[in-house]
């Protein structure tokens, strides 16, 4: 299928109610308001398609951009592809989910994440922290730089309350992800989360809340799931 054919198909699946909700999350036109559950049905049919994902993302339609991330062949994504995607990610949902998930599944995730968190552009910096959070959830601990992750946790402790809203949110989620998925750093993440305290983020006209990192990590501990990895960061 072509990107044009996909757009014609998903246009019929739009929901005005869902569209209004997502506008509160920073999504803008063009946007049909397709629920993720409906996009997942298309994913089951297409599975992975590198070129189609690139074409869908370039339409600028939010539904198509989100779908692009779900069908992207992460292993084939080049640095140039990912730099282009992060530059076009205009809202938190795209930089914190679509771009981060695909970057984490690519061979370039770690390198780009460390580059992006240094960006003066808040959305790109947020994408960097989100990519780190995705990486720790899917990479085996021996494949992670634990010393660098510990330094990053310490950096979050020192800078999170001065960071822009979107970056602050992803920093907090990074602490939770590291504490939940990287067992050698669980205690460190909990301790740093306690020192950070409550994180205030302006979530706009939404019902979203910012979790207290230690509580979130302890919930994972109670389930006996600390250190458990995910097959993919995508959902």
Short mmCIF file of C-alpha atoms in Angstrom, two decimals:
data_model
loop_
_atom_site.label_atom_id
_atom_site.label_comp_id
_atom_site.label_asym_id
_atom_site.label_seq_id
_atom_site.Cartn_x
_atom_site.Cartn_y
_atom_site.Cartn_z
CA UNK A 1 0.00 0.00 0.00
CA UNK A 2 1.02 3.61 -0.52
CA UNK A 3 0.88 6.41 2.02
CA UNK A 4 -1.95 8.00 0.04
CA UNK A 5 -3.98 4.80 0.20
CA UNK A 6 -3.39 4.52 3.95
CA UNK A 7 -4.53 8.11 4.47
CA UNK A 8 -7.72 7.42 2.53
CA UNK A 9 -8.37 4.35 4.67
CA UNK A 10 -7.75 5.91 8.07
CA UNK A 11 -9.68 9.07 7.25
CA UNK A 12 -12.85 7.01 7.55
CA UNK A 13 -11.84 5.82 11.03
CA UNK A 14 -11.58 9.23 12.65
CA UNK A 15 -13.46 10.12 15.82
CA UNK A 16 -14.34 13.73 16.65
CA UNK A 17 -14.37 12.92 20.36
CA UNK A 18 -10.93 11.35 20.31
CA UNK A 19 -9.72 14.21 18.15
CA UNK A 20 -10.78 16.76 20.76
CA UNK A 21 -8.96 14.82 23.48
CA UNK A 22 -5.73 14.66 21.51
CA UNK A 23 -5.86 18.37 20.65
CA UNK A 24 -5.45 18.93 24.40
CA UNK A 25 -2.22 16.92 24.15
CA UNK A 26 -0.71 19.21 21.56
CA UNK A 27 -1.79 17.39 18.41
CA UNK A 28 -2.68 19.70 15.54
CA UNK A 29 -4.18 19.49 12.07
CA UNK A 30 -3.97 17.61 9.82
CA UNK A 31 -5.41 14.94 12.09
CA UNK A 32 -8.32 12.53 11.69
CA UNK A 33 -8.62 11.34 15.30
CA UNK A 34 -8.02 7.62 14.73
CA UNK A 35 -7.86 5.54 17.90
CA UNK A 36 -4.66 3.58 18.48
CA UNK A 37 -6.67 0.34 18.60
CA UNK A 38 -7.77 0.98 15.01
CA UNK A 39 -4.23 1.78 13.92
CA UNK A 40 -3.06 -1.48 15.50
CA UNK A 41 -5.37 -3.41 13.15
CA UNK A 42 -3.52 -1.87 10.22
CA UNK A 43 -0.19 -2.72 11.84
CA UNK A 44 -1.20 -6.40 11.99
CA UNK A 45 -1.82 -6.32 8.26
CA UNK A 46 1.29 -4.38 7.21
CA UNK A 47 3.67 -5.54 9.95
CA UNK A 48 6.92 -3.72 9.08
CA UNK A 49 7.59 -1.53 6.08
CA UNK A 50 10.59 0.80 6.13
CA UNK A 51 9.74 2.96 3.11
CA UNK A 52 6.03 3.18 3.85
CA UNK A 53 6.85 4.34 7.38
CA UNK A 54 9.05 7.13 6.00
CA UNK A 55 6.36 8.16 3.54
CA UNK A 56 3.62 8.17 6.17
CA UNK A 57 5.67 10.26 8.57
CA UNK A 58 6.34 12.83 5.86
CA UNK A 59 2.61 13.40 5.28
CA UNK A 60 2.53 15.54 8.42
CA UNK A 61 -0.78 13.93 9.39
CA UNK A 62 -0.58 12.95 13.07
CA UNK A 63 -2.42 9.65 12.64
CA UNK A 64 -0.09 8.68 9.81
CA UNK A 65 2.99 9.80 11.74
CA UNK A 66 2.01 7.69 14.75
CA UNK A 67 1.28 4.72 12.49
CA UNK A 68 4.67 5.22 10.85
CA UNK A 69 6.36 4.58 14.17
CA UNK A 70 4.39 1.39 14.70
CA UNK A 71 5.31 -0.13 11.32
CA UNK A 72 8.85 1.25 11.05
CA UNK A 73 11.63 -1.26 10.52
CA UNK A 74 13.74 0.12 13.35
CA UNK A 75 16.87 -1.80 12.41
CA UNK A 76 16.92 -0.10 8.99
CA UNK A 77 16.44 3.43 10.29
CA UNK A 78 19.48 5.57 9.59
CA UNK A 79 20.75 8.46 11.68
CA UNK A 80 19.54 10.79 8.95
CA UNK A 81 16.06 9.26 9.12
CA UNK A 82 15.89 9.65 12.88
CA UNK A 83 17.26 13.19 12.86
CA UNK A 84 14.60 14.09 10.31
CA UNK A 85 11.88 12.47 12.42
CA UNK A 86 12.87 14.23 15.64
CA UNK A 87 13.04 17.56 13.82
CA UNK A 88 9.46 17.06 12.58
CA UNK A 89 8.07 15.83 15.94
CA UNK A 90 5.97 18.85 16.90
CA UNK A 91 4.29 17.54 20.06
CA UNK A 92 5.03 15.48 23.14
CA UNK A 93 3.27 12.38 21.85
CA UNK A 94 5.50 12.22 18.78
CA UNK A 95 8.82 13.01 20.44
CA UNK A 96 8.09 11.01 23.59
CA UNK A 97 6.58 7.98 21.91
CA UNK A 98 6.95 7.57 18.14
CA UNK A 99 10.47 8.94 17.74
CA UNK A 100 11.77 7.54 21.02
CA UNK A 101 10.43 4.02 20.38
CA UNK A 102 11.88 3.80 16.90
CA UNK A 103 15.20 5.33 17.91
CA UNK A 104 15.51 2.85 20.79
CA UNK A 105 14.96 -0.04 18.41
CA UNK A 106 17.55 1.25 15.95
CA UNK A 107 21.33 0.79 16.09
CA UNK A 108 21.68 4.53 16.80
CA UNK A 109 19.44 4.98 19.82
CA UNK A 110 22.05 5.42 22.54
CA UNK A 111 24.24 7.79 20.52
CA UNK A 112 21.34 9.95 19.40
CA UNK A 113 19.71 10.01 22.83
CA UNK A 114 22.89 11.42 24.36
CA UNK A 115 23.06 13.99 21.58
CA UNK A 116 19.39 14.98 21.83
CA UNK A 117 19.35 15.54 25.60
CA UNK A 118 21.89 18.32 25.03
CA UNK A 119 19.55 20.14 22.63
CA UNK A 120 18.26 23.62 23.47
CA UNK A 121 15.01 22.68 21.73
CA UNK A 122 12.76 21.24 24.45
CA UNK A 123 10.98 18.72 22.24
CA UNK A 124 14.26 17.29 20.98
CA UNK A 125 15.69 17.14 24.50
CA UNK A 126 12.49 15.40 25.63
CA UNK A 127 12.88 12.90 22.80
CA UNK A 128 16.39 12.17 24.04
CA UNK A 129 15.27 11.37 27.58
CA UNK A 130 12.33 9.35 26.25
CA UNK A 131 14.70 7.36 24.05
CA UNK A 132 16.87 6.59 27.08
CA UNK A 133 13.79 5.45 28.97
CA UNK A 134 12.83 3.18 26.09
CA UNK A 135 16.36 1.80 25.74
CA UNK A 136 16.59 0.66 29.36
CA UNK A 137 13.26 -1.12 28.96
CA UNK A 138 14.36 -3.26 26.00
CA UNK A 139 18.14 -3.65 26.23
CA UNK A 140 19.66 -6.38 28.40
CA UNK A 141 21.69 -4.95 31.27
CA UNK A 142 25.05 -6.23 29.88
CA UNK A 143 24.35 -4.17 26.75
CA UNK A 144 23.80 -0.97 28.76
CA UNK A 145 26.42 1.43 30.08
CA UNK A 146 25.41 1.25 33.74
CA UNK A 147 28.00 3.80 34.86
CA UNK A 148 26.70 6.32 32.34
CA UNK A 149 23.10 5.60 33.34
CA UNK A 150 24.02 6.29 36.96
CA UNK A 151 25.58 9.61 35.92
CA UNK A 152 22.42 10.44 33.97
CA UNK A 153 20.28 9.72 37.02
CA UNK A 154 22.47 12.08 39.03
CA UNK A 155 22.14 14.69 36.30
CA UNK A 156 18.35 14.41 36.47
CA UNK A 157 18.48 14.94 40.23
CA UNK A 158 20.46 18.16 39.77
CA UNK A 159 18.57 19.65 36.81
CA UNK A 160 15.02 18.30 36.62
CA UNK A 161 13.28 21.15 38.43
CA UNK A 162 14.89 23.74 36.13
CA UNK A 163 14.07 21.87 32.91
CA UNK A 164 11.17 22.82 30.59
CA UNK A 165 7.87 21.01 31.25
CA UNK A 166 8.15 18.38 28.53
CA UNK A 167 11.77 17.62 29.35
CA UNK A 168 10.98 17.46 33.06
CA UNK A 169 8.26 14.90 32.42
CA UNK A 170 10.53 12.66 30.37
CA UNK A 171 13.35 12.95 32.90
CA UNK A 172 10.97 11.72 35.59
CA UNK A 173 9.83 8.83 33.37
CA UNK A 174 13.49 7.98 32.71
CA UNK A 175 14.10 7.62 36.46
CA UNK A 176 11.07 5.32 36.70
CA UNK A 177 12.10 3.26 33.67
CA UNK A 178 15.66 2.83 34.89
CA UNK A 179 14.58 1.84 38.38
CA UNK A 180 12.03 -0.59 37.00
CA UNK A 181 14.00 -2.26 34.21
CA UNK A 182 17.64 -2.08 35.34
CA UNK A 183 17.88 -4.04 38.58
CA UNK A 184 21.45 -2.95 39.49
CA UNK A 185 20.23 0.66 39.50
CA UNK A 186 16.85 0.20 41.21
CA UNK A 187 18.01 1.36 44.62
CA UNK A 188 19.85 4.30 43.09
CA UNK A 189 16.77 5.35 41.12
CA UNK A 190 14.54 5.13 44.19
CA UNK A 191 17.02 7.12 46.28
CA UNK A 192 17.36 9.80 43.62
CA UNK A 193 13.60 9.90 43.14
CA UNK A 194 13.19 10.55 46.86
CA UNK A 195 15.70 13.40 46.68
CA UNK A 196 13.94 14.88 43.65
CA UNK A 197 10.57 14.77 45.36
CA UNK A 198 7.33 15.58 43.59
CA UNK A 199 7.76 16.79 40.02
CA UNK A 200 5.42 19.54 38.84
CA UNK A 201 4.57 19.58 35.15
CA UNK A 202 1.90 21.68 33.46
CA UNK A 203 -0.12 18.98 31.66
CA UNK A 204 -2.55 21.50 30.18
CA UNK A 205 -6.23 20.68 29.84
CA UNK A 206 -5.74 16.94 30.34
CA UNK A 207 -6.33 14.38 33.08
CA UNK A 208 -2.68 13.24 32.95
CA UNK A 209 -0.75 13.19 36.22
CA UNK A 210 2.97 13.10 36.94
CA UNK A 211 3.86 9.98 38.95
CA UNK A 212 6.14 10.08 41.99
CA UNK A 213 9.08 7.98 40.77
CA UNK A 214 9.77 5.97 43.95
CA UNK A 215 6.12 4.95 44.26
CA UNK A 216 6.02 3.80 40.63
CA UNK A 217 9.20 1.74 41.05
CA UNK A 218 7.93 0.18 44.29
CA UNK A 219 4.75 -0.91 42.52
CA UNK A 220 6.91 -2.79 40.04
CA UNK A 221 8.81 -4.32 42.96
CA UNK A 222 5.57 -5.54 44.54
CA UNK A 223 4.70 -7.30 41.28
CA UNK A 224 8.11 -8.98 41.31
CA UNK A 225 8.85 -7.47 37.91
CA UNK A 226 12.01 -5.44 38.59
CA UNK A 227 14.53 -6.00 35.82
CA UNK A 228 11.99 -7.48 33.42
CA UNK A 229 12.56 -6.31 29.84
CA UNK A 230 10.01 -5.59 27.15
CA UNK A 231 10.15 -7.09 23.66
CA UNK A 232 9.57 -3.67 22.19
CA UNK A 233 9.07 -0.15 23.48
CA UNK A 234 6.17 0.35 21.08
CA UNK A 235 2.55 0.25 22.15
#
